Amino acid sequence: MLAPTVGGLRSGQVSGQVKSLKVKPGDRVTKGQPIADIDDVPQRNDLRNAEAALNVVKADLQAKQALLKQAELRFKRQRQMLNEEASSRENFESAEATLATTRAELLSLNARLVQAQIEVDKKKVDLSYTRVVAPMDGIVIAAVTQQGQTVNSSQSAPTIIKLARLDVMTIKAQISEADITRIYIGQNAAQLSPHELARIRREYIGFIFQRYHLMPDLSALGNVEIPAIYANSERDQRRLRAAALLGRLGLEGREHHKPGELSGGQQQAGHRRGSVRCTANLALRGQ
């Protein structure tokens, strides 16, 4: 089965009303194309608040830088006056403490500035989420959310639309465990080599002829095992399978009898079971 690459376009980061839906099912879209707009008034207000808080920190930082310059000048002046014995040590120590405190407060304001800038960047990202764009090229296969509908990110990640890429298809197939090792990337699935066709005939197709064609020197168990030998089945596995098949035909206890020691009906049953031993898919019967 061929299946397209399907992606659900989600807007799980923000909540709000879908103001506009710019596409409809069947439309072809390209990566980055606007798909829908969600009401952005709350996000814009949050961004303005964050920017205002950032400006407050910047103003405080400028004021503190001016105070630092003043404290540095006062400290230098007190140190010079102390050396000239024109001021007391108490005044010098007070100026020194004021300088240290101002420097520490300046470091704190720089940290607050970083936090405020991060908050502004976060609010800008939240605002960008209100403009939903296509994550890939594709075709709109479903509009899950309609215009005017409110999406709630706190409950689940709402899906706006579903996109499908038809240029990249996924092949879904059921392959048996016995055959999976024979499958490889780039293999031509449309053509089979004579060797592969022979393997299919050997492992999946049984032939029932008009005559029994049983090997007279082999037991009933051995005759039923023959197709499994050609199919390269494990010895213990094929023996257990052959014995089980003969038991279902009522030949339990006669597995080691040769064809000449069996009745005509028993020979026919053994022949049929041996013919279809390796397949449950197809049996070809001669007329």
XYZ file of C-alpha atoms in Angstrom:
287
model
C 0.000 0.000 0.000
C 1.266 3.462 -0.878
C 0.837 6.090 1.853
C 1.789 9.767 1.672
C 3.922 11.522 4.242
C 1.332 13.135 6.511
C 2.016 15.888 9.030
C -0.376 17.575 11.414
C 0.174 21.320 11.706
C -0.115 22.037 15.409
C -0.252 25.284 17.357
C 0.252 23.989 20.876
C 2.329 26.935 22.138
C -0.429 29.566 22.307
C -4.131 29.713 23.022
C -6.668 31.904 21.309
C -9.278 32.236 18.608
C -8.424 31.344 15.022
C -8.945 34.690 13.316
C -8.298 33.523 9.769
C -7.715 30.236 7.977
C -5.932 30.917 4.715
C -6.153 27.454 3.097
C -8.752 24.784 2.449
C -8.597 21.037 1.718
C -7.065 20.390 -1.676
C -4.844 23.482 -1.682
C -1.158 23.021 -2.452
C 1.121 24.883 -0.041
C 4.846 25.495 0.191
C 7.090 25.444 3.244
C 6.793 28.692 5.203
C 3.496 29.734 3.597
C 1.017 31.367 6.054
C -1.720 28.926 6.993
C -3.679 30.547 9.813
C -3.655 33.511 12.198
C -4.535 33.187 15.876
C -5.727 36.186 17.893
C -2.468 37.850 18.980
C -3.752 40.619 21.292
C -2.699 38.815 24.527
C 0.734 38.017 23.095
C 1.262 41.597 21.903
C 0.317 42.940 25.329
C 2.704 40.515 27.014
C 5.459 41.635 24.655
C 4.827 45.309 25.427
C 4.963 44.603 29.166
C 8.241 42.737 28.753
C 9.721 45.539 26.666
C 8.629 48.111 29.262
C 10.274 46.079 32.029
C 13.428 45.891 29.934
C 13.457 49.668 29.488
C 13.085 50.155 33.255
C 16.129 47.959 33.888
C 18.103 49.861 31.237
C 17.222 53.196 32.889
C 18.192 51.874 36.332
C 21.437 50.621 34.845
C 22.291 54.031 33.395
C 21.540 55.725 36.713
C 23.669 53.223 38.570
C 26.549 53.734 36.144
C 26.402 57.486 36.905
C 26.434 56.745 40.645
C 29.401 54.421 40.131
C 31.351 57.162 38.412
C 30.503 59.545 41.259
C 31.554 56.940 43.864
C 34.854 56.339 42.071
C 35.624 60.077 42.039
C 34.729 60.420 45.720
C 36.903 57.436 46.609
C 39.909 58.830 44.707
C 39.436 62.218 46.357
C 39.221 60.744 49.860
C 42.273 58.576 49.250
C 44.306 61.579 48.132
C 43.107 63.675 51.057
C 43.930 60.853 53.464
C 47.463 60.655 52.107
C 47.783 64.420 52.637
C 46.228 64.085 56.111
C 43.465 66.449 54.994
C 40.633 63.966 55.736
C 39.834 61.331 58.319
C 40.130 57.576 57.775
C 36.448 57.286 58.573
C 35.537 59.396 55.517
C 37.904 57.328 53.372
C 36.413 54.031 54.521
C 32.898 55.365 53.930
C 33.810 56.294 50.343
C 35.423 52.875 49.837
C 32.284 51.063 51.080
C 30.032 53.190 48.872
C 32.152 52.302 45.829
C 32.015 48.563 46.578
C 28.254 48.667 47.131
C 27.655 50.560 43.900
C 29.741 48.065 41.907
C 27.778 45.144 43.369
C 24.458 46.810 42.570
C 25.685 47.391 39.026
C 26.457 43.687 38.631
C 22.957 42.861 39.877
C 21.407 45.257 37.371
C 23.407 43.676 34.525
C 22.006 40.275 35.507
C 18.479 41.716 35.599
C 19.085 43.199 32.168
C 19.893 39.742 30.777
C 16.746 38.287 32.358
C 14.593 41.088 30.969
C 16.038 40.607 27.492
C 15.356 36.867 27.656
C 11.759 37.591 28.643
C 11.352 39.933 25.661
C 12.784 37.293 23.306
C 10.406 34.701 24.750
C 7.397 36.963 24.233
C 8.477 37.596 20.646
C 8.562 33.847 20.040
C 5.102 33.470 21.605
C 3.835 36.203 19.287
C 5.327 34.430 16.266
C 3.398 31.265 17.175
C 0.144 33.115 16.487
C 1.090 33.139 12.798
C 0.949 29.503 11.717
C 3.007 28.575 8.660
C 3.378 25.353 6.686
C 6.250 23.167 7.955
C 6.706 21.484 4.573
C 5.541 21.436 0.972
C 2.362 19.462 0.459
C -1.362 19.340 -0.080
C -3.968 20.177 2.563
C -5.925 16.975 3.171
C -7.998 18.147 6.143
C -8.856 21.332 8.021
C -9.235 20.111 11.588
C -9.775 23.556 13.152
C -12.232 26.024 11.617
C -12.058 29.827 11.501
C -13.502 31.313 14.675
C -12.755 28.243 16.749
C -10.750 28.696 19.959
C -7.697 26.529 20.534
C -6.447 25.807 24.035
C -2.784 24.924 24.412
C -3.105 24.107 28.117
C -5.279 21.046 27.443
C -3.696 19.576 24.308
C -1.701 20.552 21.257
C -4.471 21.503 18.806
C -4.089 20.482 15.178
C -4.941 23.230 12.684
C -4.668 21.318 9.392
C -3.193 18.111 8.047
C -0.698 18.147 5.187
C 0.370 15.321 2.910
C 3.426 15.045 0.688
C 2.683 13.081 -2.467
C 6.203 13.369 -3.878
C 7.576 11.203 -1.060
C 5.454 8.092 -0.583
C 5.781 5.325 1.978
C 5.296 1.734 0.854
C 3.602 -0.341 3.531
C 3.947 -4.070 2.977
C 3.645 -7.233 5.040
C 6.800 -9.320 4.670
C 7.342 -12.619 6.411
C 10.259 -13.011 8.798
C 11.750 -15.633 6.497
C 11.927 -13.157 3.600
C 12.882 -9.963 5.414
C 16.592 -10.733 5.146
C 16.264 -10.825 1.351
C 14.864 -7.294 1.132
C 17.315 -4.455 0.600
C 17.256 -0.753 -0.296
C 17.131 -0.185 -4.052
C 15.781 -3.630 -4.853
C 13.601 -3.777 -7.982
C 10.206 -4.842 -6.703
C 8.692 -5.137 -10.185
C 11.028 -7.774 -11.585
C 12.271 -11.028 -10.140
C 15.267 -13.017 -11.265
C 14.921 -16.674 -12.319
C 16.526 -17.637 -9.032
C 13.928 -15.658 -7.064
C 11.092 -17.123 -9.128
C 12.438 -20.592 -8.472
C 12.526 -19.863 -4.747
C 8.870 -18.778 -4.807
C 7.838 -21.932 -6.655
C 9.891 -24.033 -4.259
C 8.679 -22.464 -1.026
C 5.141 -21.279 -1.734
C 3.620 -23.457 -4.485
C 2.718 -27.116 -4.188
C 1.982 -29.460 -7.129
C -0.551 -32.277 -6.891
C -0.239 -34.763 -9.749
C -2.686 -37.445 -10.898
C -0.209 -40.137 -9.938
C 1.097 -40.370 -6.414
C 4.798 -40.133 -7.361
C 5.856 -41.384 -3.923
C 9.434 -42.574 -3.473
C 9.101 -46.325 -2.823
C 12.274 -46.539 -0.727
C 11.267 -43.715 1.619
C 8.796 -43.865 4.492
C 5.614 -41.814 4.561
C 7.457 -39.327 6.781
C 10.338 -39.126 4.326
C 8.046 -38.550 1.339
C 6.213 -35.709 3.090
C 9.571 -34.173 4.016
C 10.868 -33.964 0.421
C 9.455 -30.494 -0.503
C 10.741 -29.130 2.799
C 14.233 -30.435 1.980
C 14.162 -28.519 -1.324
C 13.034 -25.434 0.619
C 16.095 -25.716 2.891
C 14.032 -26.153 6.047
C 15.763 -27.271 9.209
C 15.753 -31.059 9.685
C 14.098 -31.087 13.115
C 11.545 -28.489 12.072
C 10.508 -30.290 8.892
C 10.243 -33.647 10.705
C 7.954 -32.232 13.364
C 5.830 -30.530 10.713
C 5.625 -33.651 8.561
C 4.670 -35.821 11.545
C 1.960 -33.353 12.529
C 0.521 -33.362 9.003
C 0.445 -37.155 8.860
C -1.230 -37.237 12.261
C -3.995 -34.956 10.998
C -4.613 -37.479 8.173
C -4.997 -40.380 10.550
C -1.591 -41.846 9.697
C -0.195 -41.498 13.187
C 1.824 -44.610 13.981
C 2.406 -45.339 10.282
C 4.913 -42.557 9.600
C 7.735 -45.027 9.066
C 5.787 -47.311 6.709
C 6.808 -47.278 3.059
C 4.269 -46.580 0.283
C 3.868 -50.269 -0.495
C 2.757 -50.840 3.083
C 0.012 -48.222 2.862
C -3.441 -48.399 1.336
C -4.290 -46.432 -1.810
C -6.147 -43.793 0.175
C -3.257 -43.422 2.600
C -0.812 -43.071 -0.291
C -2.967 -40.371 -1.864
C -3.235 -38.482 1.433
C 0.513 -38.659 1.979
C 1.150 -37.456 -1.563
C -1.144 -34.451 -1.174
C 0.325 -33.481 2.154
C 3.821 -33.742 0.769
C 2.894 -31.650 -2.257
C 1.479 -28.747 -0.269
C 3.822 -29.159 2.686
C 5.614 -25.846 2.151
C 2.776 -23.526 1.256
C -0.673 -22.581 2.373
C -0.966 -20.054 -0.457
C -1.307 -22.022 -3.693
C -1.620 -25.649 -4.782
C -1.617 -26.624 -8.473
C -3.408 -29.840 -9.313
C -2.955 -31.812 -12.539
C -6.013 -33.032 -14.457
